[in-house]
CSV table of C-alpha atoms and ligand atoms in Angstrom, one decimal:
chain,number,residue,atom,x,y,z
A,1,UNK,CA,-16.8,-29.8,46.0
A,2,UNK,CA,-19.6,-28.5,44.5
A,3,UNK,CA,-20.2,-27.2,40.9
A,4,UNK,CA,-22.9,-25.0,39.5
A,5,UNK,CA,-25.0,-26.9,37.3
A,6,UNK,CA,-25.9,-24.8,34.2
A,7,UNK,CA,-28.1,-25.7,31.1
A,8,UNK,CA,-28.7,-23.6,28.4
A,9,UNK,CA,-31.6,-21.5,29.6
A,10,UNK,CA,-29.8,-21.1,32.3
A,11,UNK,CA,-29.2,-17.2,32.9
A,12,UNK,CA,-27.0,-16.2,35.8
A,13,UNK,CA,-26.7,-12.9,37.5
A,14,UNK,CA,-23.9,-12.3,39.8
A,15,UNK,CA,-22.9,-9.5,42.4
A,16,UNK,CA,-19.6,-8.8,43.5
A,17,UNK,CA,-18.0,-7.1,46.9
A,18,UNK,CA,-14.8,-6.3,48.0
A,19,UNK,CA,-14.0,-9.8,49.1
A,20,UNK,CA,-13.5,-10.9,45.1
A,21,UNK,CA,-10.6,-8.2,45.4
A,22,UNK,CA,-9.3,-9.4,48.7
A,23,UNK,CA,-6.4,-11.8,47.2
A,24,UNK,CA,-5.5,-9.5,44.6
A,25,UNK,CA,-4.3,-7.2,47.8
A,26,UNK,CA,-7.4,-4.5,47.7
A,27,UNK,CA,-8.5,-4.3,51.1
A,28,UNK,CA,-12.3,-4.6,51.9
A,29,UNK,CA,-13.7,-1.6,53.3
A,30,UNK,CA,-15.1,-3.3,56.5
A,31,UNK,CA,-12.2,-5.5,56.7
A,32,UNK,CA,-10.3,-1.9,57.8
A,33,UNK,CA,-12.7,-1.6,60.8
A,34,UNK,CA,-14.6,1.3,58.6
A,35,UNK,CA,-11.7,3.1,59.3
A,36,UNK,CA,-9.4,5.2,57.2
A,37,UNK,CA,-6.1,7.6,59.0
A,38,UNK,CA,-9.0,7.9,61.9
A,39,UNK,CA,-11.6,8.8,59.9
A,40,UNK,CA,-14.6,7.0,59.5
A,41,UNK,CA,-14.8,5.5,55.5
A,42,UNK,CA,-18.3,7.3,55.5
A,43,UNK,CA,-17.0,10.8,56.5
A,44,UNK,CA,-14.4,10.6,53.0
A,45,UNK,CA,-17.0,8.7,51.0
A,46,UNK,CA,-19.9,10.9,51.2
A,47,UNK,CA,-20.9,14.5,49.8
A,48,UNK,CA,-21.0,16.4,52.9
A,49,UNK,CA,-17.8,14.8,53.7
A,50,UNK,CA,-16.3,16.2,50.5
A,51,UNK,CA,-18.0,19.6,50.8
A,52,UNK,CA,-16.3,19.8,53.9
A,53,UNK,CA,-13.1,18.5,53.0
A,54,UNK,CA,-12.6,18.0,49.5
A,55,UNK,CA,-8.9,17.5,49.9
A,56,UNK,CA,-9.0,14.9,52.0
A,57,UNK,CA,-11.3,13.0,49.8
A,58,UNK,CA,-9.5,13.4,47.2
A,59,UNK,CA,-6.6,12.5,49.2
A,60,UNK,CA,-8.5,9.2,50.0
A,61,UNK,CA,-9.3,8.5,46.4
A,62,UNK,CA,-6.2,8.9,45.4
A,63,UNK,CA,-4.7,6.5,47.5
A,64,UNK,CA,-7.1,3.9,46.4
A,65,UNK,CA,-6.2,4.7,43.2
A,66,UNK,CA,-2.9,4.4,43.5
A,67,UNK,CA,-3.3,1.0,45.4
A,68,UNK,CA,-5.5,-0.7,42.7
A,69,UNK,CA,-3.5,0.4,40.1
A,70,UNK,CA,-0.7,-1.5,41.5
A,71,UNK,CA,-2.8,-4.5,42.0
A,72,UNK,CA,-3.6,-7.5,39.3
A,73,UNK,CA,-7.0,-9.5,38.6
A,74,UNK,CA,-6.7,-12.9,40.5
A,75,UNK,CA,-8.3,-16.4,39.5
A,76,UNK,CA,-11.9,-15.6,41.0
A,77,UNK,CA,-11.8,-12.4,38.1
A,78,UNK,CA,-10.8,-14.4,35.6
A,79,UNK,CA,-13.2,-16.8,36.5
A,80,UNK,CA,-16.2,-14.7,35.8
A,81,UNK,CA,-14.9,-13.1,32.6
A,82,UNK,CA,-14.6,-17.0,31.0
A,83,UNK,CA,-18.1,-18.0,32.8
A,84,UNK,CA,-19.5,-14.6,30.5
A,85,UNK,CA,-17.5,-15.5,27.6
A,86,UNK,CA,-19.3,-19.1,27.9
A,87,UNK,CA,-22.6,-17.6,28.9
A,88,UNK,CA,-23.0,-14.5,26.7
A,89,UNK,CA,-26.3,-12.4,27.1
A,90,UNK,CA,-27.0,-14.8,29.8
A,91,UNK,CA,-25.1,-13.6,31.9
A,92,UNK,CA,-24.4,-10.4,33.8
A,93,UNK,CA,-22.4,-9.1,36.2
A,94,UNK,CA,-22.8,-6.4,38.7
A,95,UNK,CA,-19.9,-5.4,40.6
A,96,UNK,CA,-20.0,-3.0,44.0
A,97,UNK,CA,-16.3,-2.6,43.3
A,98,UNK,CA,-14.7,0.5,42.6
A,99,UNK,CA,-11.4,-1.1,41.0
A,100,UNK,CA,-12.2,-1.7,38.1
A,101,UNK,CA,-10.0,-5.5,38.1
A,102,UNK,CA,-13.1,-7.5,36.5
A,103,UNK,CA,-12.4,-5.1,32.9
A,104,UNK,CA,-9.3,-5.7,33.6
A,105,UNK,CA,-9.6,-9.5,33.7
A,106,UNK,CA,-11.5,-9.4,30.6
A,107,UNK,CA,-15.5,-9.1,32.1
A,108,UNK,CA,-17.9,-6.9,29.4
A,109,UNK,CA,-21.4,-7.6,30.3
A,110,UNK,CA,-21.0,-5.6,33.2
A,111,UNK,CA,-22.4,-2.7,35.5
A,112,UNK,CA,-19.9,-0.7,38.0
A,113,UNK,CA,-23.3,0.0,40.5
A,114,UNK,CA,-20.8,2.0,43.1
A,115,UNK,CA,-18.6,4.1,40.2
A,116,UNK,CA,-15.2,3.7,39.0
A,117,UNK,CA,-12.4,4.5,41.1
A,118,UNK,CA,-10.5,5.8,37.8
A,119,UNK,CA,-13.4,8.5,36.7
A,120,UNK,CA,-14.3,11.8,37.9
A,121,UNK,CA,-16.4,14.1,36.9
A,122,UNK,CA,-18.3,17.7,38.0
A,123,UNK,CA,-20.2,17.7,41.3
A,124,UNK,CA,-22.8,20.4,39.9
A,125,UNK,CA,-23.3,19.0,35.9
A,126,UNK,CA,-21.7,15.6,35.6
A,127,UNK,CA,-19.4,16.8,33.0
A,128,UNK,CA,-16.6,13.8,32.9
A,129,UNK,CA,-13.4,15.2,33.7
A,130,UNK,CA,-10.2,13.6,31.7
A,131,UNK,CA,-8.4,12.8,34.5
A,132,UNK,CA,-4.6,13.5,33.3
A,133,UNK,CA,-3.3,12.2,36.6
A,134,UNK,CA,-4.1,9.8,39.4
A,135,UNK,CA,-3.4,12.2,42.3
A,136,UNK,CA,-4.8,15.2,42.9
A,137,UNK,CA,-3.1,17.9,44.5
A,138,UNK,CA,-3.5,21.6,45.2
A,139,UNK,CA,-5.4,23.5,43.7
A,140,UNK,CA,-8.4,20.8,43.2
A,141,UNK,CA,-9.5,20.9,39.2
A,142,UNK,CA,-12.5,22.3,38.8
A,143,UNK,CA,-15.3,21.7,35.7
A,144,UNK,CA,-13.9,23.7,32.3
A,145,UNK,CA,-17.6,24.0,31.9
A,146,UNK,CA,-19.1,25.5,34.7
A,147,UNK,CA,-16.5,26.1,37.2
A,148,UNK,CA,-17.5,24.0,40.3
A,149,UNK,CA,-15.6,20.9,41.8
A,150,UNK,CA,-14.4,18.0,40.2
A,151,UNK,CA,-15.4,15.0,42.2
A,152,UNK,CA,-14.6,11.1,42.3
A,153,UNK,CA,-17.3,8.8,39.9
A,154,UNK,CA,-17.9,7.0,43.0
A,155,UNK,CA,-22.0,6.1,44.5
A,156,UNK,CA,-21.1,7.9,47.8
A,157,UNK,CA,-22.8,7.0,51.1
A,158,UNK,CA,-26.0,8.7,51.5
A,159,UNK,CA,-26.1,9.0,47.4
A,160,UNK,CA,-28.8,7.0,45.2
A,161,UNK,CA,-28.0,4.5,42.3
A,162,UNK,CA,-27.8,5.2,38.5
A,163,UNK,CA,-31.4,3.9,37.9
A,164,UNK,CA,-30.4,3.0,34.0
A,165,UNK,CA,-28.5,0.3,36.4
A,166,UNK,CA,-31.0,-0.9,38.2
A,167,UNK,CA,-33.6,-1.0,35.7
A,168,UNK,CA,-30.9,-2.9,33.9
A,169,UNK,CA,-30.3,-5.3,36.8
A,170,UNK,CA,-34.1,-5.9,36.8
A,171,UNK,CA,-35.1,-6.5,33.4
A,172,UNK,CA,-32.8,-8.9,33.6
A,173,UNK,CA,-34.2,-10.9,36.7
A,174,UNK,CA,-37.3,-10.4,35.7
A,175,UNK,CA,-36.7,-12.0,32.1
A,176,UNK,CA,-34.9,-14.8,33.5
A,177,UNK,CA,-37.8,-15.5,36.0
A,178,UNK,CA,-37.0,-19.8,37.3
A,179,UNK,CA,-34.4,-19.9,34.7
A,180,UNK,CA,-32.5,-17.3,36.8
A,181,UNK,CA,-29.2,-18.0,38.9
A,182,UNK,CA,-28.2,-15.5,41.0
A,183,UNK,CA,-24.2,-15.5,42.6
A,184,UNK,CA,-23.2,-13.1,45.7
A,185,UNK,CA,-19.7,-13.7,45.7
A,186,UNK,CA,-17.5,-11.7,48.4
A,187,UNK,CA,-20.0,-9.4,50.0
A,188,UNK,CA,-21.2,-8.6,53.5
A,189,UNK,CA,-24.8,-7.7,52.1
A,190,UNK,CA,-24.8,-4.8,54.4
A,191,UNK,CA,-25.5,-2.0,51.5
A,192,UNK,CA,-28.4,-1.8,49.8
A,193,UNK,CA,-30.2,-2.0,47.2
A,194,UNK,CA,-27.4,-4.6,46.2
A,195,UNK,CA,-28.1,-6.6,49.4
A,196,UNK,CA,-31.9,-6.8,47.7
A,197,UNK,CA,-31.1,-8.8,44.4
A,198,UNK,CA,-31.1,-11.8,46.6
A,199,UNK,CA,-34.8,-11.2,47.2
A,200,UNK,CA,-35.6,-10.3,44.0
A,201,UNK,CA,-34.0,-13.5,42.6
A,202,UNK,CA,-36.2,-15.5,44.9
A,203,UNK,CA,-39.3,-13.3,44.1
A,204,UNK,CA,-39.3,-14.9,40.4
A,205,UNK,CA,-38.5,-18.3,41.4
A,206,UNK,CA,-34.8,-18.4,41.0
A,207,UNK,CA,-32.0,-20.4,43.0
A,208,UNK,CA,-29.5,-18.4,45.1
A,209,UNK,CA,-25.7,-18.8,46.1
A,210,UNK,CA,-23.6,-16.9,48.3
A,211,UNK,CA,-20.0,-17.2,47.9
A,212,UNK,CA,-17.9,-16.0,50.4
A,213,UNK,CA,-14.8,-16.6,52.4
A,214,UNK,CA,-16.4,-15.3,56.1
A,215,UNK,CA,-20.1,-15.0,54.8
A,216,UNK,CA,-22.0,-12.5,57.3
A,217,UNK,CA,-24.8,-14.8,59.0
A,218,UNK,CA,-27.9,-12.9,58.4
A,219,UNK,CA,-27.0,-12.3,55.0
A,220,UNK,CA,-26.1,-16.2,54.2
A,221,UNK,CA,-29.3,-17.4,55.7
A,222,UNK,CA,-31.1,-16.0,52.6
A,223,UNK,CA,-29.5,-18.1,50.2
A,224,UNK,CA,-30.2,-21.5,49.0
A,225,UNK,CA,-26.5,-22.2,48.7
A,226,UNK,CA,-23.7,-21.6,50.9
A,227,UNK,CA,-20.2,-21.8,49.3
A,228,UNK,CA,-17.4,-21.0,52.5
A,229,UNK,CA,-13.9,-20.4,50.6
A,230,UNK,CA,-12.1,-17.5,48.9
A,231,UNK,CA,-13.4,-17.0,45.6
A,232,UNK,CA,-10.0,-17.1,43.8
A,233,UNK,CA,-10.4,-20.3,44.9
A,234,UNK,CA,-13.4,-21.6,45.0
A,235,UNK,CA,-14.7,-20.3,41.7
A,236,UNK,CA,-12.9,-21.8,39.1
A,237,UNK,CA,-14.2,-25.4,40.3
A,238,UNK,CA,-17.5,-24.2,41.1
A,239,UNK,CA,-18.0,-23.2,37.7
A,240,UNK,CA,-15.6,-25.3,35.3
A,241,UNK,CA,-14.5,-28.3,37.7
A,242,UNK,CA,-11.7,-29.2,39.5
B,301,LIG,N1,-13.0,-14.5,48.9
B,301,LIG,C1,-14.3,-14.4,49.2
B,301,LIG,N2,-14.9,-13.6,50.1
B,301,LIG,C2,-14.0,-12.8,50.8
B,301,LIG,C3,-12.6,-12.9,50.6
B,301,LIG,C4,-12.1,-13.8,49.6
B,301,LIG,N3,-10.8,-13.9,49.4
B,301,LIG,N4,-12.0,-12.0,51.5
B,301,LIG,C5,-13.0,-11.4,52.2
B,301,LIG,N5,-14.2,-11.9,51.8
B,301,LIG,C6,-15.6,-11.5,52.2
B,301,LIG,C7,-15.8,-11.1,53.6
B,301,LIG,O1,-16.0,-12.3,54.4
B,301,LIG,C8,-17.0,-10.2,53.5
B,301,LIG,O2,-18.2,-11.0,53.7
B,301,LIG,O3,-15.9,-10.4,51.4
B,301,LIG,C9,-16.9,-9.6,52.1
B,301,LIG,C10,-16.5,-8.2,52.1
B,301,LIG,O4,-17.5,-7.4,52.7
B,301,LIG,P1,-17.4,-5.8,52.8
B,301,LIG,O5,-16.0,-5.4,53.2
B,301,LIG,O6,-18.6,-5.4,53.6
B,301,LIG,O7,-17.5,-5.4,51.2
B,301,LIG,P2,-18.8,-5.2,50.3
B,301,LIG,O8,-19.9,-6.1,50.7
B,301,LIG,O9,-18.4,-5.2,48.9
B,301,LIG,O10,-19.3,-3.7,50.7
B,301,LIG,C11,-20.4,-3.2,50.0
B,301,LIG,O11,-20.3,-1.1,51.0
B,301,LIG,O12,-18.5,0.0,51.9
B,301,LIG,C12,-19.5,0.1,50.9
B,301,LIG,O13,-19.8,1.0,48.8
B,301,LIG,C13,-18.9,0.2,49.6
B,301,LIG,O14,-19.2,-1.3,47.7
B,301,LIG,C14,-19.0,-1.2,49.1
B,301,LIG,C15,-20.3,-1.7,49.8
């Protein structure tokens, strides 16, 4: 089994995908065939899908909400929070996760790069909306301040990243430089710019692991490491021993 050797200039940098979720029962969003009731995932996660629709995307997002809050962190969360807790300001974690089960398992140091699945907030000024319930239902809430929709805190298809996040992100590569190790744990690398960090770790001399239980072959040849397991499983000994 292997173990991830760390010394103490040793700053690590890990992204997360649906597959970290898997065992705590969220389904990955590829593992549903891209589908949802018939509808392709992009046509309720995307912002011509919700100005055609809004119902049904909130519909959509309520559902996942109601499914994650049912759900509980599982041993690969926990994992990370104690490897950050060990790590400190060496570490940081970037999550593509909506779910928000790393805070719950304890993680700090830690950027949501797609949203929240629990926050909402105006479509027209980004006012956040308090959400008083989990489901929305007719008629939609609208923005106390300006009127217009209230829409799901969620990086949509189609929609750029919060660039305080990215510059984030890469300050923190870029400080790290050789010292840095970068983990992809449970993600297809299909979306970018997360499926870029694993370039950007390389560009300043840093080492490379993916971590995944069906890695996706294009993406796993651009690591140094390959780790094949389910991270619930695999993580704890890869970071603390068996
Ligand atoms: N442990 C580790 N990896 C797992 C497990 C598990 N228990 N179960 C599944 N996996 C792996 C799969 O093999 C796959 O490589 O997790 C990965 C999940 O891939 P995707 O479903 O494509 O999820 P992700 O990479 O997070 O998607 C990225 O795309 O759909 C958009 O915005 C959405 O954040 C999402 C982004």
């Amino acid at each position: 089994m292997k173990r991830l050797q760390l010394d103490d200039q040793t700053r690590v940098l890990v992204l997360t995908g649906a597959g970290v979720s898997a065992e705590s029962g969220v389904p990955t969003f590829r593992g549903m065939n891209g589908l949802w009731e018939g509808h392709q995932v992009e046509e309720v996660a995307s912002p011509e899908g919700f100005a055609a629709d809004p119902e049904l995307v909130w519909r959509f997002y309520s559902l996942r909400r109601d499914g994650a809050s049912k759900v509980q962190p599982n041993p690969g969360h926990h994992a990370l929070a104690r490897l950050e807790a060990a790590l400190g300001e060496r570490f940081l974690l970037v999550t593509q996760n909506v779910d928000g089960l790393h805070a719950r398992a304890g993680s700090r140091r830690m950027l949501a790069i797609h949203g929240e699945l629990f926050q909402s907030r105006c479509e027209q000024c980004a006012q956040p909306f308090a959400d008083a319930h989990t489901y929305f239902a007719r008629p939609l809430p609208t923005c106390a301040t300006c009127g217009r929709a209230i829409r799901p805190h969620i990086v949509w298809f189609g929609e750029m990243l919060d660039p305080a996040h990215l510059e984030q992100v890469y300050r923190f590569i870029d400080e790290a430089g050789p010292k840095l190790v970068f983990l992809a744990i449970g993600t297809s690398g299909q979306v970018y710019p997360a499926s870029g960090l694993v370039d950007a770790a390389h560009a300043v001399g840093g080492k490379t692991w993916l971590i995944d239980a069906a890695p996706s072959e294009g993406y796993a040849a651009r690591f140094d490491e390959l780790v094949i397991g389910k991270s619930g499983e695999v993580l704890p000994p890869l970071f603390f021993g068996p």
